[in-house]
Amino acid sequence: MDIKNLPGMIDLSCVKTESTFDELNTMVAMARKYRTICCFAMPCYTQWLIDQLKDEKDIIVGGAVGFPSGADLTEIKVTTARRFVELGCGELDMVINVSALKSGHYDLVENDIRQVFDCSNGLPLKVILEVAYLTDYEIQKGSELAVKNGTSYVKTGTGWACKPTTIDHIRLIHSTIGDSAKIKAAGGVRTLDDIKHMIDAGCSRFGIGIRSAQHIFDEAGL
């Protein structure tokens, strides 16, 4: 990995329940300093984030759809996605209906993804599996449904789960989807070594909270 390309692989995030406005301001400052590719806030702050970064043409603001459980009504996800498109988001990260996947209700999962994809106006859609709650088979099935219904990235998690994304998760997803979509890791990516190993396993984007991101940038000497 060429270290100078690292910021272009990192989506900074402030999407926890306890994320404060001070942390959002820190995220904006970090994005400007390091030129990270994307930033995410919870929906109520997305317009504010877009306003803060409107002059930074190389920094995308993403929209968080269905955080954190993915169990919103599909109509709510669609409404949220459409609103983010209207606001000017450049990407959408959507949590699948994790419960439906685990219950074998694959038609529900597939319809959920497809409807958000259909209203995304061509924006890259990252479909979040929340791998910490899934069996290997469920990860494979979720990845297949995501790719079948238009995802640009299969994303591992929201960062809310009790267990981190691992290299084995990346390998499993990559072995399932090949080059039919890209992979984004999020949740538990805390060191430069984590990133290097996950890149080797097939990952190309990373969602990282501001504290872990600062540690990684310091490790990289940026």
PDB file of N, CA and C in Angstrom, residues 98-163:
ATOM      1  N   VAL A  98     -31.157  -6.972   8.962  1.00  0.00           N
ATOM      2  CA  VAL A  98     -30.373  -8.079   9.513  1.00  0.00           C
ATOM      3  C   VAL A  98     -31.285  -9.193  10.028  1.00  0.00           C
ATOM      4  N   SER A  99     -32.334  -8.815  10.709  1.00  0.00           N
ATOM      5  CA  SER A  99     -33.278  -9.803  11.230  1.00  0.00           C
ATOM      6  C   SER A  99     -33.885 -10.644  10.114  1.00  0.00           C
ATOM      7  N   ALA A 100     -34.260  -9.977   9.026  1.00  0.00           N
ATOM      8  CA  ALA A 100     -34.855 -10.707   7.899  1.00  0.00           C
ATOM      9  C   ALA A 100     -33.859 -11.682   7.281  1.00  0.00           C
ATOM     10  N   LEU A 101     -32.607 -11.241   7.147  1.00  0.00           N
ATOM     11  CA  LEU A 101     -31.588 -12.148   6.604  1.00  0.00           C
ATOM     12  C   LEU A 101     -31.426 -13.371   7.486  1.00  0.00           C
ATOM     13  N   LYS A 102     -31.329 -13.150   8.802  1.00  0.00           N
ATOM     14  CA  LYS A 102     -31.139 -14.265   9.722  1.00  0.00           C
ATOM     15  C   LYS A 102     -32.368 -15.181   9.780  1.00  0.00           C
ATOM     16  N   SER A 103     -33.513 -14.633   9.453  1.00  0.00           N
ATOM     17  CA  SER A 103     -34.751 -15.411   9.479  1.00  0.00           C
ATOM     18  C   SER A 103     -35.014 -16.135   8.167  1.00  0.00           C
ATOM     19  N   GLY A 104     -34.145 -15.913   7.177  1.00  0.00           N
ATOM     20  CA  GLY A 104     -34.333 -16.547   5.884  1.00  0.00           C
ATOM     21  C   GLY A 104     -35.367 -15.873   5.010  1.00  0.00           C
ATOM     22  N   HIS A 105     -35.734 -14.655   5.343  1.00  0.00           N
ATOM     23  CA  HIS A 105     -36.727 -13.912   4.560  1.00  0.00           C
ATOM     24  C   HIS A 105     -35.994 -13.130   3.462  1.00  0.00           C
ATOM     25  N   TYR A 106     -35.468 -13.861   2.509  1.00  0.00           N
ATOM     26  CA  TYR A 106     -34.574 -13.280   1.517  1.00  0.00           C
ATOM     27  C   TYR A 106     -35.297 -12.340   0.556  1.00  0.00           C
ATOM     28  N   ASP A 107     -36.575 -12.598   0.277  1.00  0.00           N
ATOM     29  CA  ASP A 107     -37.322 -11.690  -0.590  1.00  0.00           C
ATOM     30  C   ASP A 107     -37.415 -10.301   0.030  1.00  0.00           C
ATOM     31  N   LEU A 108     -37.607 -10.249   1.350  1.00  0.00           N
ATOM     32  CA  LEU A 108     -37.676  -8.960   2.045  1.00  0.00           C
ATOM     33  C   LEU A 108     -36.336  -8.233   1.946  1.00  0.00           C
ATOM     34  N   VAL A 109     -35.252  -8.972   2.195  1.00  0.00           N
ATOM     35  CA  VAL A 109     -33.914  -8.375   2.127  1.00  0.00           C
ATOM     36  C   VAL A 109     -33.648  -7.827   0.725  1.00  0.00           C
ATOM     37  N   GLU A 110     -33.971  -8.647  -0.267  1.00  0.00           N
ATOM     38  CA  GLU A 110     -33.708  -8.271  -1.657  1.00  0.00           C
ATOM     39  C   GLU A 110     -34.542  -7.064  -2.079  1.00  0.00           C
ATOM     40  N   ASN A 111     -35.808  -7.044  -1.731  1.00  0.00           N
ATOM     41  CA  ASN A 111     -36.680  -5.926  -2.073  1.00  0.00           C
ATOM     42  C   ASN A 111     -36.208  -4.637  -1.405  1.00  0.00           C
ATOM     43  N   ASP A 112     -35.758  -4.751  -0.163  1.00  0.00           N
ATOM     44  CA  ASP A 112     -35.253  -3.616   0.605  1.00  0.00           C
ATOM     45  C   ASP A 112     -34.068  -2.969  -0.116  1.00  0.00           C
ATOM     46  N   ILE A 113     -33.109  -3.794  -0.511  1.00  0.00           N
ATOM     47  CA  ILE A 113     -31.925  -3.286  -1.209  1.00  0.00           C
ATOM     48  C   ILE A 113     -32.312  -2.687  -2.556  1.00  0.00           C
ATOM     49  N   ARG A 114     -33.119  -3.417  -3.311  1.00  0.00           N
ATOM     50  CA  ARG A 114     -33.465  -2.989  -4.663  1.00  0.00           C
ATOM     51  C   ARG A 114     -34.190  -1.656  -4.663  1.00  0.00           C
ATOM     52  N   GLN A 115     -35.095  -1.447  -3.728  1.00  0.00           N
ATOM     53  CA  GLN A 115     -35.845  -0.194  -3.720  1.00  0.00           C
ATOM     54  C   GLN A 115     -34.948   0.993  -3.378  1.00  0.00           C
ATOM     55  N   VAL A 116     -34.016   0.798  -2.465  1.00  0.00           N
ATOM     56  CA  VAL A 116     -33.076   1.890  -2.172  1.00  0.00           C
ATOM     57  C   VAL A 116     -32.163   2.137  -3.364  1.00  0.00           C
ATOM     58  N   PHE A 117     -31.681   1.074  -3.980  1.00  0.00           N
ATOM     59  CA  PHE A 117     -30.849   1.231  -5.174  1.00  0.00           C
ATOM     60  C   PHE A 117     -31.610   1.989  -6.267  1.00  0.00           C
ATOM     61  N   ASP A 118     -32.867   1.635  -6.479  1.00  0.00           N
ATOM     62  CA  ASP A 118     -33.649   2.242  -7.561  1.00  0.00           C
ATOM     63  C   ASP A 118     -33.874   3.739  -7.370  1.00  0.00           C
ATOM     64  N   CYS A 119     -33.832   4.212  -6.123  1.00  0.00           N
ATOM     65  CA  CYS A 119     -34.056   5.644  -5.887  1.00  0.00           C
ATOM     66  C   CYS A 119     -32.757   6.398  -5.606  1.00  0.00           C
ATOM     67  N   SER A 120     -31.625   5.731  -5.791  1.00  0.00           N
ATOM     68  CA  SER A 120     -30.346   6.342  -5.415  1.00  0.00           C
ATOM     69  C   SER A 120     -29.773   7.263  -6.477  1.00  0.00           C
ATOM     70  N   ASN A 121     -30.448   7.373  -7.617  1.00  0.00           N
ATOM     71  CA  ASN A 121     -30.056   8.321  -8.660  1.00  0.00           C
ATOM     72  C   ASN A 121     -28.629   8.087  -9.153  1.00  0.00           C
ATOM     73  N   GLY A 122     -28.215   6.824  -9.169  1.00  0.00           N
ATOM     74  CA  GLY A 122     -26.887   6.488  -9.674  1.00  0.00           C
ATOM     75  C   GLY A 122     -25.758   6.647  -8.684  1.00  0.00           C
ATOM     76  N   LEU A 123     -26.044   7.062  -7.450  1.00  0.00           N
ATOM     77  CA  LEU A 123     -24.984   7.190  -6.445  1.00  0.00           C
ATOM     78  C   LEU A 123     -24.475   5.805  -6.043  1.00  0.00           C
ATOM     79  N   PRO A 124     -23.190   5.693  -5.702  1.00  0.00           N
ATOM     80  CA  PRO A 124     -22.703   4.422  -5.174  1.00  0.00           C
ATOM     81  C   PRO A 124     -23.466   4.036  -3.917  1.00  0.00           C
ATOM     82  N   LEU A 125     -23.918   2.788  -3.880  1.00  0.00           N
ATOM     83  CA  LEU A 125     -24.644   2.263  -2.732  1.00  0.00           C
ATOM     84  C   LEU A 125     -23.781   1.215  -2.046  1.00  0.00           C
ATOM     85  N   LYS A 126     -23.539   1.420  -0.753  1.00  0.00           N
ATOM     86  CA  LYS A 126     -22.819   0.427   0.054  1.00  0.00           C
ATOM     87  C   LYS A 126     -23.841  -0.278   0.932  1.00  0.00           C
ATOM     88  N   VAL A 127     -23.910  -1.586   0.795  1.00  0.00           N
ATOM     89  CA  VAL A 127     -24.880  -2.385   1.540  1.00  0.00           C
ATOM     90  C   VAL A 127     -24.170  -3.021   2.736  1.00  0.00           C
ATOM     91  N   ILE A 128     -24.671  -2.700   3.930  1.00  0.00           N
ATOM     92  CA  ILE A 128     -24.027  -3.097   5.187  1.00  0.00           C
ATOM     93  C   ILE A 128     -24.649  -4.389   5.699  1.00  0.00           C
ATOM     94  N   LEU A 129     -23.819  -5.405   5.891  1.00  0.00           N
ATOM     95  CA  LEU A 129     -24.299  -6.709   6.344  1.00  0.00           C
ATOM     96  C   LEU A 129     -24.400  -6.821   7.853  1.00  0.00           C
ATOM     97  N   GLU A 130     -23.550  -6.139   8.588  1.00  0.00           N
ATOM     98  CA  GLU A 130     -23.392  -6.290  10.047  1.00  0.00           C
ATOM     99  C   GLU A 130     -22.951  -7.726  10.369  1.00  0.00           C
ATOM    100  N   VAL A 131     -21.730  -8.031   9.902  1.00  0.00           N
ATOM    101  CA  VAL A 131     -21.213  -9.409   9.933  1.00  0.00           C
ATOM    102  C   VAL A 131     -21.067  -9.977  11.345  1.00  0.00           C
ATOM    103  N   ALA A 132     -20.947  -9.118  12.345  1.00  0.00           N
ATOM    104  CA  ALA A 132     -20.766  -9.608  13.721  1.00  0.00           C
ATOM    105  C   ALA A 132     -21.940 -10.455  14.184  1.00  0.00           C
ATOM    106  N   TYR A 133     -23.102 -10.265  13.568  1.00  0.00           N
ATOM    107  CA  TYR A 133     -24.294 -10.990  13.981  1.00  0.00           C
ATOM    108  C   TYR A 133     -24.613 -12.188  13.082  1.00  0.00           C
ATOM    109  N   LEU A 134     -23.770 -12.447  12.070  1.00  0.00           N
ATOM    110  CA  LEU A 134     -24.110 -13.404  11.036  1.00  0.00           C
ATOM    111  C   LEU A 134     -23.209 -14.636  11.055  1.00  0.00           C
ATOM    112  N   THR A 135     -23.768 -15.747  10.600  1.00  0.00           N
ATOM    113  CA  THR A 135     -22.974 -16.936  10.326  1.00  0.00           C
ATOM    114  C   THR A 135     -22.247 -16.754   8.992  1.00  0.00           C
ATOM    115  N   ASP A 136     -21.302 -17.635   8.710  1.00  0.00           N
ATOM    116  CA  ASP A 136     -20.607 -17.562   7.422  1.00  0.00           C
ATOM    117  C   ASP A 136     -21.602 -17.675   6.267  1.00  0.00           C
ATOM    118  N   TYR A 137     -22.547 -18.598   6.386  1.00  0.00           N
ATOM    119  CA  TYR A 137     -23.531 -18.756   5.318  1.00  0.00           C
ATOM    120  C   TYR A 137     -24.351 -17.477   5.141  1.00  0.00           C
ATOM    121  N   GLU A 138     -24.753 -16.844   6.236  1.00  0.00           N
ATOM    122  CA  GLU A 138     -25.533 -15.614   6.152  1.00  0.00           C
ATOM    123  C   GLU A 138     -24.722 -14.481   5.529  1.00  0.00           C
ATOM    124  N   ILE A 139     -23.429 -14.438   5.838  1.00  0.00           N
ATOM    125  CA  ILE A 139     -22.563 -13.430   5.210  1.00  0.00           C
ATOM    126  C   ILE A 139     -22.511 -13.652   3.706  1.00  0.00           C
ATOM    127  N   GLN A 140     -22.351 -14.910   3.307  1.00  0.00           N
ATOM    128  CA  GLN A 140     -22.315 -15.218   1.877  1.00  0.00           C
ATOM    129  C   GLN A 140     -23.644 -14.885   1.201  1.00  0.00           C
ATOM    130  N   LYS A 141     -24.737 -15.267   1.829  1.00  0.00           N
ATOM    131  CA  LYS A 141     -26.059 -15.007   1.252  1.00  0.00           C
ATOM    132  C   LYS A 141     -26.330 -13.511   1.166  1.00  0.00           C
ATOM    133  N   GLY A 142     -26.025 -12.782   2.222  1.00  0.00           N
ATOM    134  CA  GLY A 142     -26.219 -11.344   2.203  1.00  0.00           C
ATOM    135  C   GLY A 142     -25.379 -10.666   1.134  1.00  0.00           C
ATOM    136  N   SER A 143     -24.145 -11.125   0.972  1.00  0.00           N
ATOM    137  CA  SER A 143     -23.264 -10.566  -0.056  1.00  0.00           C
ATOM    138  C   SER A 143     -23.837 -10.813  -1.442  1.00  0.00           C
ATOM    139  N   GLU A 144     -24.335 -12.027  -1.663  1.00  0.00           N
ATOM    140  CA  GLU A 144     -24.927 -12.367  -2.963  1.00  0.00           C
ATOM    141  C   GLU A 144     -26.145 -11.504  -3.266  1.00  0.00           C
ATOM    142  N   LEU A 145     -27.009 -11.318  -2.275  1.00  0.00           N
ATOM    143  CA  LEU A 145     -28.208 -10.503  -2.482  1.00  0.00           C
ATOM    144  C   LEU A 145     -27.842  -9.043  -2.734  1.00  0.00           C
ATOM    145  N   ALA A 146     -26.818  -8.552  -2.044  1.00  0.00           N
ATOM    146  CA  ALA A 146     -26.380  -7.174  -2.249  1.00  0.00           C
ATOM    147  C   ALA A 146     -25.890  -6.962  -3.675  1.00  0.00           C
ATOM    148  N   VAL A 147     -25.044  -7.867  -4.144  1.00  0.00           N
ATOM    149  CA  VAL A 147     -24.494  -7.745  -5.494  1.00  0.00           C
ATOM    150  C   VAL A 147     -25.594  -7.884  -6.541  1.00  0.00           C
ATOM    151  N   LYS A 148     -26.499  -8.815  -6.322  1.00  0.00           N
ATOM    152  CA  LYS A 148     -27.601  -9.048  -7.268  1.00  0.00           C
ATOM    153  C   LYS A 148     -28.463  -7.808  -7.444  1.00  0.00           C
ATOM    154  N   ASN A 149     -28.525  -6.968  -6.419  1.00  0.00           N
ATOM    155  CA  ASN A 149     -29.453  -5.832  -6.422  1.00  0.00           C
ATOM    156  C   ASN A 149     -28.762  -4.477  -6.466  1.00  0.00           C
ATOM    157  N   GLY A 150     -27.566  -4.451  -7.026  1.00  0.00           N
ATOM    158  CA  GLY A 150     -26.986  -3.187  -7.446  1.00  0.00           C
ATOM    159  C   GLY A 150     -25.958  -2.537  -6.550  1.00  0.00           C
ATOM    160  N   THR A 151     -25.535  -3.204  -5.470  1.00  0.00           N
ATOM    161  CA  THR A 151     -24.580  -2.558  -4.586  1.00  0.00           C
ATOM    162  C   THR A 151     -23.239  -2.301  -5.277  1.00  0.00           C
ATOM    163  N   SER A 152     -22.620  -1.186  -4.926  1.00  0.00           N
ATOM    164  CA  SER A 152     -21.260  -0.906  -5.375  1.00  0.00           C
ATOM    165  C   SER A 152     -20.231  -1.498  -4.413  1.00  0.00           C
ATOM    166  N   TYR A 153     -20.597  -1.542  -3.136  1.00  0.00           N
ATOM    167  CA  TYR A 153     -19.735  -2.098  -2.093  1.00  0.00           C
ATOM    168  C   TYR A 153     -20.557  -2.994  -1.178  1.00  0.00           C
ATOM    169  N   VAL A 154     -19.982  -4.112  -0.791  1.00  0.00           N
ATOM    170  CA  VAL A 154     -20.484  -4.860   0.358  1.00  0.00           C
ATOM    171  C   VAL A 154     -19.694  -4.361   1.563  1.00  0.00           C
ATOM    172  N   LYS A 155     -20.402  -3.858   2.546  1.00  0.00           N
ATOM    173  CA  LYS A 155     -19.766  -3.268   3.726  1.00  0.00           C
ATOM    174  C   LYS A 155     -20.005  -4.171   4.927  1.00  0.00           C
ATOM    175  N   THR A 156     -19.008  -4.300   5.774  1.00  0.00           N
ATOM    176  CA  THR A 156     -19.077  -5.298   6.841  1.00  0.00           C
ATOM    177  C   THR A 156     -19.962  -4.895   8.001  1.00  0.00           C
ATOM    178  N   GLY A 157     -19.954  -3.621   8.394  1.00  0.00           N
ATOM    179  CA  GLY A 157     -20.705  -3.260   9.591  1.00  0.00           C
ATOM    180  C   GLY A 157     -20.940  -1.777   9.742  1.00  0.00           C
ATOM    181  N   THR A 158     -21.683  -1.435  10.776  1.00  0.00           N
ATOM    182  CA  THR A 158     -21.976  -0.041  11.101  1.00  0.00           C
ATOM    183  C   THR A 158     -20.982   0.552  12.090  1.00  0.00           C
ATOM    184  N   GLY A 159     -20.261  -0.327  12.798  1.00  0.00           N
ATOM    185  CA  GLY A 159     -19.435   0.121  13.914  1.00  0.00           C
ATOM    186  C   GLY A 159     -20.163   0.058  15.243  1.00  0.00           C
ATOM    187  N   TRP A 160     -21.437  -0.357  15.228  1.00  0.00           N
ATOM    188  CA  TRP A 160     -22.231  -0.451  16.451  1.00  0.00           C
ATOM    189  C   TRP A 160     -22.169  -1.850  17.081  1.00  0.00           C
ATOM    190  N   ALA A 161     -21.686  -2.832  16.364  1.00  0.00           N
ATOM    191  CA  ALA A 161     -21.800  -4.224  16.817  1.00  0.00           C
ATOM    192  C   ALA A 161     -20.833  -4.540  17.956  1.00  0.00           C
ATOM    193  N   CYS A 162     -21.092  -5.669  18.597  1.00  0.00           N
ATOM    194  CA  CYS A 162     -20.324  -6.072  19.773  1.00  0.00           C
ATOM    195  C   CYS A 162     -18.972  -6.672  19.426  1.00  0.00           C
ATOM    196  N   LYS A 163     -18.774  -7.069  18.176  1.00  0.00           N
ATOM    197  CA  LYS A 163     -17.516  -7.689  17.758  1.00  0.00           C
ATOM    198  C   LYS A 163     -16.991  -6.987  16.511  1.00  0.00           C
TER     199      LYS A 163
END
